[in-house]
Coordinates of C-alpha atoms and ligand atoms in Angstrom, one line a residue:
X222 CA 0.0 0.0 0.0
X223 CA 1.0 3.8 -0.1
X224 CA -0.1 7.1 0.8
X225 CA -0.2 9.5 -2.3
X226 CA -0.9 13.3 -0.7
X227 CA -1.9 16.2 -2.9
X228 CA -1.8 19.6 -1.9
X229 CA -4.0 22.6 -2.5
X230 CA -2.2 23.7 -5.9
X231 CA -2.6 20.5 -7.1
X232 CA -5.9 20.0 -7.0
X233 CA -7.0 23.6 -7.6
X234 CA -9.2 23.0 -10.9
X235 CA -10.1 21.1 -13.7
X236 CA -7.0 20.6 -15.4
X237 CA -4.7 19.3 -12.2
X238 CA -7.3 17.2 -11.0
X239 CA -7.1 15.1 -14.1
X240 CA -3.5 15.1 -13.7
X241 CA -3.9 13.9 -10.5
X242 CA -6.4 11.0 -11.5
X243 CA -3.7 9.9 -14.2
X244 CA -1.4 9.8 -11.4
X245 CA -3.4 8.0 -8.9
X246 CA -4.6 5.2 -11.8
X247 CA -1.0 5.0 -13.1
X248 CA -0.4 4.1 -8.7
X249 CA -3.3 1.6 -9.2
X250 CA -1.2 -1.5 -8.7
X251 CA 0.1 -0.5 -5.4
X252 CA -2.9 0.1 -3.6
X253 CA -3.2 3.7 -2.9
X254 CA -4.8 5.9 -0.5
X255 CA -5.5 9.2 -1.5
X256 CA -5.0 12.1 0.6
X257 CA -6.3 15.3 -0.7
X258 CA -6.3 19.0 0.9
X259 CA -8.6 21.6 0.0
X260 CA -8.6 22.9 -3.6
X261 CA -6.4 26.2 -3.9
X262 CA -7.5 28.5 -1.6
X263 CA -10.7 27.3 -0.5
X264 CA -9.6 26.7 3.1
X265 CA -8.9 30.8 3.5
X266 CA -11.9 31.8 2.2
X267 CA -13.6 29.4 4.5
X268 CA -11.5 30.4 7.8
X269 CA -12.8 33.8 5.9
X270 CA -16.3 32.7 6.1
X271 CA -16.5 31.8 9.8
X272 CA -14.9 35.1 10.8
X273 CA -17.6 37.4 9.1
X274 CA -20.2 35.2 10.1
X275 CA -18.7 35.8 13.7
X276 CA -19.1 39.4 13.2
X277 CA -22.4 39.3 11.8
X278 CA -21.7 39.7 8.6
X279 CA -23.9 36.9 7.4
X280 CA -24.0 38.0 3.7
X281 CA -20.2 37.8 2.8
X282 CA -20.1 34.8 4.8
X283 CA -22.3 33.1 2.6
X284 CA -20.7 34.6 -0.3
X285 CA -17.3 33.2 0.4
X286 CA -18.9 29.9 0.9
X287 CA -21.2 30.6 -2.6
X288 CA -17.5 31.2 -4.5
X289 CA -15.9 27.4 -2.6
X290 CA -18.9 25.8 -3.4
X291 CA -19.3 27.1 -6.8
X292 CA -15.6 26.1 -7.7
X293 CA -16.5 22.5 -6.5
X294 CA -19.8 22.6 -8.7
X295 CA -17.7 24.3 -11.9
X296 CA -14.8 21.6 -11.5
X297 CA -17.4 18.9 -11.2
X298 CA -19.3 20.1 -13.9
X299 CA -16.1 20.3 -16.2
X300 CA -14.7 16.9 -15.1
X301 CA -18.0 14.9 -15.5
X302 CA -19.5 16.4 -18.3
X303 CA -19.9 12.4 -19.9
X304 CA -20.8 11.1 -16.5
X305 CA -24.3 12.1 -16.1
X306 CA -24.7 9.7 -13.1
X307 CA -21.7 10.8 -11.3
X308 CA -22.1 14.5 -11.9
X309 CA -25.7 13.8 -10.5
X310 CA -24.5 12.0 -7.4
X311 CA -21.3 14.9 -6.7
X312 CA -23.9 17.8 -7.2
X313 CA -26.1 16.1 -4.8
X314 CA -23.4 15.2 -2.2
X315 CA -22.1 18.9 -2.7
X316 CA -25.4 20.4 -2.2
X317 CA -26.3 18.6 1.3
X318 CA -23.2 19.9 2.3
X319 CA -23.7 23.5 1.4
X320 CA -26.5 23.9 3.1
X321 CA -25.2 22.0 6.5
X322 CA -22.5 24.7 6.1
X323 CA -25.0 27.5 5.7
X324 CA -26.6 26.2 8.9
X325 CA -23.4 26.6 10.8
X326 CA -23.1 29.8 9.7
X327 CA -26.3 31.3 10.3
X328 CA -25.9 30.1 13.7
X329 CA -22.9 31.3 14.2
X330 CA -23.7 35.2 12.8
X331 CA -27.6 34.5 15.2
X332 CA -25.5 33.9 18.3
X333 CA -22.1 36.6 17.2
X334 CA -20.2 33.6 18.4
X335 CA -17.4 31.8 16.7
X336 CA -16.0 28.6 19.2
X337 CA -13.1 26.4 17.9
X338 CA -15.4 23.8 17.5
X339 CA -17.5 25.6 14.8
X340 CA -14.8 26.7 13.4
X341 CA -13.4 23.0 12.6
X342 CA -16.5 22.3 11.7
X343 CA -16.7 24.7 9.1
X344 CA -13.3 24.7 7.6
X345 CA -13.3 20.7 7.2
X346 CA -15.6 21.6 4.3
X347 CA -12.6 23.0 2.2
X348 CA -10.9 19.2 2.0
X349 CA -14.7 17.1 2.2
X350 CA -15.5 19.2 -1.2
X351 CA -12.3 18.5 -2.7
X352 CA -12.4 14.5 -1.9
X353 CA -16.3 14.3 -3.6
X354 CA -15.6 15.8 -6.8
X355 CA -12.2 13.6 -6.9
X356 CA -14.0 10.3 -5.8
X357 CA -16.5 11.1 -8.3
X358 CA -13.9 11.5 -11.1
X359 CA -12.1 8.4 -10.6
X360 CA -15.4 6.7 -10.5
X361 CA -16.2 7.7 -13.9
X362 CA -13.0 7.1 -15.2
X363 CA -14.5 3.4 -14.6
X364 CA -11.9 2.4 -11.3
X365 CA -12.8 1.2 -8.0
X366 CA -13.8 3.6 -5.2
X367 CA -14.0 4.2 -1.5
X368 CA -14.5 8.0 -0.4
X369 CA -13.6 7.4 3.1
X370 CA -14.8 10.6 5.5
X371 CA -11.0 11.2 7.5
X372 CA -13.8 11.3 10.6
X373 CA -14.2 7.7 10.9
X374 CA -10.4 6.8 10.9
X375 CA -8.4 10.2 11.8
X376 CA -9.2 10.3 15.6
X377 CA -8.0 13.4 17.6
X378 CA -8.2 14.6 20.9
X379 CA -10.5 17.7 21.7
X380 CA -7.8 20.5 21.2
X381 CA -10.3 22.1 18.6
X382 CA -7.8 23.7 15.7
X383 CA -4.6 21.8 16.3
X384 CA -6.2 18.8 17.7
X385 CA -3.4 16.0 18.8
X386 CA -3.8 12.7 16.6
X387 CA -4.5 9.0 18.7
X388 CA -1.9 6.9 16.9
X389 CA -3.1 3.8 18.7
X390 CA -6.8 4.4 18.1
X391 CA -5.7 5.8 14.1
X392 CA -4.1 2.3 13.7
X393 CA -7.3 0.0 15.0
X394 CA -9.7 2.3 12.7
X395 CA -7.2 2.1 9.7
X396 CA -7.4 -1.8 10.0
X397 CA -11.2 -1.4 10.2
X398 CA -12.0 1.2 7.3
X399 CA -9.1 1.4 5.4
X400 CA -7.1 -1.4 4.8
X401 CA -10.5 -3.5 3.4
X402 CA -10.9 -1.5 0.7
X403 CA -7.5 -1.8 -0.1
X404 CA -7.1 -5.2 0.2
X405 CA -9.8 -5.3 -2.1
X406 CA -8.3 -3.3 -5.1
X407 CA -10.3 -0.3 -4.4
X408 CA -8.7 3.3 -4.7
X409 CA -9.7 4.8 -1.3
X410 CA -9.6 8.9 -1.7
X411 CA -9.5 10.5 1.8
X412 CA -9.3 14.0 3.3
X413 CA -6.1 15.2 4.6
X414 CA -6.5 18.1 7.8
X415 CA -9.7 16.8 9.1
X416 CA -10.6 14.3 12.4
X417 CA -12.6 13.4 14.8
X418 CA -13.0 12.9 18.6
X419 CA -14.2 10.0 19.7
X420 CA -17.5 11.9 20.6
X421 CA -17.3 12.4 16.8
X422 CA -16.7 16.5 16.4
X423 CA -15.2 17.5 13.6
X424 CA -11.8 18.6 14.2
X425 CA -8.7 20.1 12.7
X426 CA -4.7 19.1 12.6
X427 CA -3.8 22.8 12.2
X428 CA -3.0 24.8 8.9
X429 CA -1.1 22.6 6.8
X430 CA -2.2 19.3 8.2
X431 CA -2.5 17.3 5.6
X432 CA 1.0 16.4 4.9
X433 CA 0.8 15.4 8.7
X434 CA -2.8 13.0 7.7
X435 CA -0.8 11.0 4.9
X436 CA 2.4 10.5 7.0
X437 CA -0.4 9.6 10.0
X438 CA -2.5 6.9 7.5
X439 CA 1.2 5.7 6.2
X440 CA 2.0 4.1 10.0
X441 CA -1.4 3.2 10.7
X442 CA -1.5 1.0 7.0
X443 CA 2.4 0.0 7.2
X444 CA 2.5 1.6 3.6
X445 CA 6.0 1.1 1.8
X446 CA 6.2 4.7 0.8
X447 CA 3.9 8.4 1.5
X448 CA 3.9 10.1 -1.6
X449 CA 3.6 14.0 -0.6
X450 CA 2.5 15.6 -4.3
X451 CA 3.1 19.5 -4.6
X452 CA 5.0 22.0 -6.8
X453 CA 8.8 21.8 -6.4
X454 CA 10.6 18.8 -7.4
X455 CA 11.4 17.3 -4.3
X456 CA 13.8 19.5 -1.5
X457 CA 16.2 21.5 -3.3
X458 CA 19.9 22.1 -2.7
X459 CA 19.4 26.0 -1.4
X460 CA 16.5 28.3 -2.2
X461 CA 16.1 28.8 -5.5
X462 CA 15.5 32.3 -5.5
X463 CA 18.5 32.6 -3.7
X464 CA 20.6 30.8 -5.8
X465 CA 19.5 30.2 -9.1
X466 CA 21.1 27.1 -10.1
X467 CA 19.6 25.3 -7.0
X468 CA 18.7 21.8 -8.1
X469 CA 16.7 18.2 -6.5
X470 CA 18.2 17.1 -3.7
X471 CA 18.4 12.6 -4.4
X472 CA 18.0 11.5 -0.5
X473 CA 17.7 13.1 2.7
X474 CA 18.0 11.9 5.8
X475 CA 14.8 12.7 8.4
X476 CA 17.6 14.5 10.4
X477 CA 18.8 16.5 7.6
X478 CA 15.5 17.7 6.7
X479 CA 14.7 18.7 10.2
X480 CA 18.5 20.5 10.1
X481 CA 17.0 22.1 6.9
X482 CA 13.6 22.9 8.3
X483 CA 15.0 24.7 11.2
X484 CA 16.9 27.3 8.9
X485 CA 13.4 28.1 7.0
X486 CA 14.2 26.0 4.1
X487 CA 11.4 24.9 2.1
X488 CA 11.1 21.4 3.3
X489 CA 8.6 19.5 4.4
X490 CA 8.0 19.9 8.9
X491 CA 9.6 17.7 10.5
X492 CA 6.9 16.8 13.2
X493 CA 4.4 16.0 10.1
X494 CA 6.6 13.3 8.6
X495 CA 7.2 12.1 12.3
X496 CA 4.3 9.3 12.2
X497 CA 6.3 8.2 9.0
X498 CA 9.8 8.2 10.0
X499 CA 9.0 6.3 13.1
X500 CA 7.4 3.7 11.4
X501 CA 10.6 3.4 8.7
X502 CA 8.6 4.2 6.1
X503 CA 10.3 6.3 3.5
X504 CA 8.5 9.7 2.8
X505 CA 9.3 11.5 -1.3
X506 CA 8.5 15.0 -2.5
X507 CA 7.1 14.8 -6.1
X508 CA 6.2 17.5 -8.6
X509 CA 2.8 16.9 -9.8
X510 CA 3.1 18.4 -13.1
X511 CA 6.5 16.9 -13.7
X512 CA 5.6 13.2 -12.3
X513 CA 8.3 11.7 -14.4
X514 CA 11.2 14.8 -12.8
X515 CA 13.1 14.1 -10.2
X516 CA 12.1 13.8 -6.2
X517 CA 13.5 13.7 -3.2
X518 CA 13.2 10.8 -1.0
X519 CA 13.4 11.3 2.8
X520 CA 14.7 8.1 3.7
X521 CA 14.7 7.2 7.4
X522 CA 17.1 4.2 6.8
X523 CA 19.6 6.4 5.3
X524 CA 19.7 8.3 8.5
X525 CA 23.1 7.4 9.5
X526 CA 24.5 7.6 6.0
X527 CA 27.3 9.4 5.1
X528 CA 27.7 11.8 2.7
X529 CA 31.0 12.9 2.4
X530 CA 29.9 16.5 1.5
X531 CA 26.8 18.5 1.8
X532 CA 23.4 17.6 1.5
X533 CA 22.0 21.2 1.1
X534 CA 22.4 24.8 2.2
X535 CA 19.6 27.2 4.2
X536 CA 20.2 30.8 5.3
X537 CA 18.7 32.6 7.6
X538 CA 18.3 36.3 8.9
X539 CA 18.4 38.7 9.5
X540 CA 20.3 37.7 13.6
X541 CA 21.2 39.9 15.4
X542 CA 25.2 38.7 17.1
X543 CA 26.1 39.6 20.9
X544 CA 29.7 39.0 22.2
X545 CA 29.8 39.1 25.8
X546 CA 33.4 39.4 27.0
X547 CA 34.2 39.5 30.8
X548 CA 38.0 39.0 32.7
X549 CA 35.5 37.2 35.1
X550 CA 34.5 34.5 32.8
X551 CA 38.0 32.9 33.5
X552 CA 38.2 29.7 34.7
X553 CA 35.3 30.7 36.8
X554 CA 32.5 27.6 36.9
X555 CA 29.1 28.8 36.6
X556 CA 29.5 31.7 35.2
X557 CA 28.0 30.9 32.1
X558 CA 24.8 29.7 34.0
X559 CA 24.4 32.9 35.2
X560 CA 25.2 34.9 31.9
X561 CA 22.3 32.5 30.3
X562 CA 20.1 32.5 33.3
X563 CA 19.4 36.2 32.1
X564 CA 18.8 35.1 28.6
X565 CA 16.2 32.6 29.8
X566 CA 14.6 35.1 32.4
X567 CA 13.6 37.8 29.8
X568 CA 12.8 34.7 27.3
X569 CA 15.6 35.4 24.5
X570 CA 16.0 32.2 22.6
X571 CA 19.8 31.9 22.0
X572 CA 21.0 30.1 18.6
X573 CA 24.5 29.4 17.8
X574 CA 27.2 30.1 20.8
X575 CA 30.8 30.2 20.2
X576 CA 32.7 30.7 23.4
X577 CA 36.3 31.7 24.3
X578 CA 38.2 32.4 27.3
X579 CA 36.7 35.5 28.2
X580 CA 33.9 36.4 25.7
X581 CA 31.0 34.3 24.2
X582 CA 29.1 35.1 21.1
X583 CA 25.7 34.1 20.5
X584 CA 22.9 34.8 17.8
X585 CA 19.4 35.9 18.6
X586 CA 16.2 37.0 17.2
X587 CA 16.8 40.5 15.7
X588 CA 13.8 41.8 17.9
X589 CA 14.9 40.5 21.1
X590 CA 14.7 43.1 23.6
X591 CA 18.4 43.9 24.3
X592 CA 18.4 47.1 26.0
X593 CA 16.8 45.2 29.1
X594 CA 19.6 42.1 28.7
X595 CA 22.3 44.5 28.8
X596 CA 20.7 45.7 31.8
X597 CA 20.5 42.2 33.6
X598 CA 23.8 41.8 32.5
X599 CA 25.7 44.6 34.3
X600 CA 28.2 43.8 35.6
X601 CA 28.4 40.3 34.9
X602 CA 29.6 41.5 30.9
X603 CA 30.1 44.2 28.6
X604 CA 28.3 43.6 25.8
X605 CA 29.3 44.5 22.2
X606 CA 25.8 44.1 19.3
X607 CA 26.1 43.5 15.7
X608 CA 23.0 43.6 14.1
X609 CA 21.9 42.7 10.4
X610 CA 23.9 39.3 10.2
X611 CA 22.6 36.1 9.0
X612 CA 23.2 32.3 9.5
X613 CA 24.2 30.3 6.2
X614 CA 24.5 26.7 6.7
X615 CA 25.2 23.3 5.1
X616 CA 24.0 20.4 6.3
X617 CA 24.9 16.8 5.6
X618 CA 25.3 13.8 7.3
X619 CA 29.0 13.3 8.7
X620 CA 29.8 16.4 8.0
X621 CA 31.7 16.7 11.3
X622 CA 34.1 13.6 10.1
X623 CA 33.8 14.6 6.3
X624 CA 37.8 15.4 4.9
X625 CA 37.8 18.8 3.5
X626 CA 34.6 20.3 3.9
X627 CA 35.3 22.9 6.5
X628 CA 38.4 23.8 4.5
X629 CA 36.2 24.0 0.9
X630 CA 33.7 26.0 2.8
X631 CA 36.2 28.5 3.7
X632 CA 37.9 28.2 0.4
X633 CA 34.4 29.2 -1.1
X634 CA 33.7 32.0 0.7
X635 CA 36.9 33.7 -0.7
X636 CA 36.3 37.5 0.6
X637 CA 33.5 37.0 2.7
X638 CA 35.2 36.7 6.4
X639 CA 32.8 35.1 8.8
X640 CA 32.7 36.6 11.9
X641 CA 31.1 33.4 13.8
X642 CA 31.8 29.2 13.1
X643 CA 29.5 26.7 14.4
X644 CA 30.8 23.3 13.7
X645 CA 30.5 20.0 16.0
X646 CA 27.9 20.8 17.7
X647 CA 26.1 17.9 15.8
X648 CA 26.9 15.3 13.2
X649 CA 25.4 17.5 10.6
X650 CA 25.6 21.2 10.3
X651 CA 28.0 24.2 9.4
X652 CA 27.4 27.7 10.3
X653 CA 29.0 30.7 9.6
X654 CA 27.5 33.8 10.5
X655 CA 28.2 36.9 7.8
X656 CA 26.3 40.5 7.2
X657 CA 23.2 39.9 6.4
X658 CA 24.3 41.7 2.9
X659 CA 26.9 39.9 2.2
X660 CA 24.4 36.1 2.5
X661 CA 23.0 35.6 -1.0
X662 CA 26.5 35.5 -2.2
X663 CA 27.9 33.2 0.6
X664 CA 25.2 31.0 -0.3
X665 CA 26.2 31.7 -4.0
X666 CA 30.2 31.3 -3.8
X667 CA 29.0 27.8 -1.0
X668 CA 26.6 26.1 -3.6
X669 CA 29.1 26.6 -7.0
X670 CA 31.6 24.8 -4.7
X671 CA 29.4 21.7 -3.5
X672 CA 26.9 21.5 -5.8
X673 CA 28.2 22.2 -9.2
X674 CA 28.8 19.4 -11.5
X675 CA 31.9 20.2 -12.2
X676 CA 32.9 21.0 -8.5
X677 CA 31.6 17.7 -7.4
X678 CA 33.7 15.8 -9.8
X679 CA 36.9 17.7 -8.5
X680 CA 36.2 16.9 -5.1
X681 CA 35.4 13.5 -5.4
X682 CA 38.8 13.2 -7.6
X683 CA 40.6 15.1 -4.4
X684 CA 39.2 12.5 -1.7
X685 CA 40.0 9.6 -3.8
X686 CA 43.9 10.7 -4.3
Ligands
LIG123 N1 -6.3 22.9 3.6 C1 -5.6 23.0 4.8 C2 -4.8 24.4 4.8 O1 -4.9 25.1 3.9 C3 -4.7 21.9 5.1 C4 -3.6 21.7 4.1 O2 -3.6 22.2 3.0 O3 -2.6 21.0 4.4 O4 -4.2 24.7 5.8
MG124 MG1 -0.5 22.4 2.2

């Protein structure tokens, strides 16, 4: 079995939701399970919806639901125009809906009262319209169906908008609804986002959820692989707007892509493959529109792999860089303690530290509130600020133990002189800290080094001399 996910873009009309059905028929052999989110921005305009009617603004409530509802009905229309009988059945199923939503709206503009639990209710619509219109494609496309509601397998506690999944309780209901169909050779399409408690209110996984509903469904079927469906192809090597030779990155490790997801990179989060990972199952990043492109496998039994170079570079900024230097700091124990307690007391999250004998440097959020730090910290430090830096990193697996990375890295940078190192901390990750001006290139002068064709084939030529 697998998991195929597919994300708003994706299914966002006509066009990509025949794509997607080629895809899904092409998967046929493999018993797939279908996770869909809500079709382009329908989920906004719902949140959109509840918030007006809230306000008691009933009219553009119902107008925002009118336009979701009508691009369900034009898609379905446009899809099914052979398939009389299906169209019938989606128009029906769409309409019932509708007007349960339009209930839950007029109560909620009656009473000028939004609860978390309406709103669940209401945005779970965005991802139930998108799975009817899909189920009803693939039906007339002549394959086997099961439109599973998410409600009777997804349980969740009661934490109404980023409700906590029941892994135990996912699992038994998986093996009850899900895997029968299956078994049976019918394509079950599924809604990604939405649950249930076991009282059985509609609830939500947070925005974004539904990468976290595939990789949920993967443990609770044992899949062999979650397929997560969007618009890159796969995790690239540094952002692409950034540098513009960025390319696919093969395999990452679940570590890596958590490395990579901590710098802001455009990767998938790490808690939402989590489900996945555990349960060994690999997780890949396809490009819906380029199906036959490359993709980037996050392979949790390549964690302790290797790479002998870099996996990928992030950046991130702008940080702001405090060195606090103090004669006192010598070979005095528990001084540091007390220099951090005072980080921790006015809640300043510190990043990378560098210490030396007497001065440490860290990196924290550019609006931390220093002017009250330097305060706490009289007499304890004098402390010197440099703001407008920023981060860039590579990350790869063995980095630490990797031969002449650290020294390439420098190499690379040529001009640029960073004023902060992190390396060692982990297995996996090189920082250097530079102006926040001087970061594009950095990343530039970093990836032409370790991910260039040509660069590559020097290095591996070096290491094998
Ligand atoms: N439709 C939901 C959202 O927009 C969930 C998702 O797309 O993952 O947040
Ligand atoms: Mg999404």
């Amino acid at each position: 079995m697998i998991v195929l996910k597919f994300g708003g873009s994706s299914v966002a009309d006509a066009a990509r939701l025949r794509q997607v059905a080629d895809l899904v028929l092409a998967a046929r052999a493999q018993q797939p399970c279908v996770v869909l989110s809500a079709m382009g921005k329908t989920t906004d305009a719902l949140f959109a919806a509840a918030r007006a009617a809230a306000a008691g603004d009933l009219d553009s409530a119902l107008q925002s639901v009118a336009d979701a509802f009508a691009r369900g009905d034009t898609t379905a229309r446009e899809l099914l125009a052979n398939a009389p009988e299906q169209l019938l059945a989606c128009e029906s199923a769409l309409a019932t809906m509708r007007e349960e939503l339009q209930v839950l709206l007029r109560g909620t503009a009656l009473l000028r009262e939004l609860t978390p639990r309406t709103n669940d209710a209401i945005v779970a619509h965005g991802e139930r319209i998108a799975t009817t219109v899909f189920a009803a494609l693939l039906q007339a496309r002549g394959a086997m169906v099961t439109h599973l509601d998410a409600r009777c397998v997804l349980r969740t506690d009661a934490r109404f908008g980023a409700a906590t999944p029941i892994r135990p309780a996912i699992a038994a209901l998986a093996a009850q609804h899900l895997a029968p169909p299956l078994a049976t050779g019918s394509i079950v399409v599924t809604q990604g986002y939405v649950g249930s408690t076991s009282e059985g209110f509609t609830t939500t996984l947070g925005r974004g959820g539904s990468d976290w509903s595939a990789a949920l469904l993967g443990e609770a079927l044992r899949a062999s692989e979650v397929q997560i469906w969007t618009d890159v192809e796969g995790v690239l090597t540094a952002d692409p707007r950034i540098v513009p030779g960025a390319r696919p990155i093969l395999t990452l490790s679940p570590a890596e892509a958590a490395e990579l997801a901590a710098f802001g990179a455009k990767v998938l989060h790490p808690a939402t493959i989590q489900p996945a990972v555990e349960a060994g199952i690999p997780v890949t990043v396809r490009h819906t529109q380029r199906p036959l492109g490359s993709f980037t496998t996050i392979d949790p039994r390549r964690a302790t792999t290797a790479r002998n170079g870099l996996a990928a570079l992030a950046t991130r900024g702008p940080v702001t860089v405090l060195t606090m230097t103090s004669t006192r700091m010598l070979a005095a124990s528990g001084y540091l303690a007390r220099l951090f307690a005072a980080f921790g007391e006015l809640g300043i999250c510190v990043d990378l530290v560098v210490t030396a004998e007497v001065a440490v440097s860290c990196t924290v959020e550019p609006d931390a509130p220093l002017e009250r730090l330097v305060q706490a910290l009289d007499g304890l430090a004098r402390v010197e600020i440099l703001r407008d830096r920023a981060i860039v990193c590579g990350v790869g697996e063995g980095l630490r133990t990797a031969p002449h990375v650290v020294e390439r890295a420098c190499r690379a940078l040529g001009s640029i002189t960073p004023e902060l190192i992190g390396f060692g901390g982990n297995e996996r990750n090189l920082s250097f800290v530079v102006r926040q001006s001087e970061a594009a290139l950095a990343m530039q002068r970093l990836h032409a080094e370790f991910f260039a064709e040509r660069a590559n084939r020097a290095a591996a030529a070096e290491v094998s001399r």
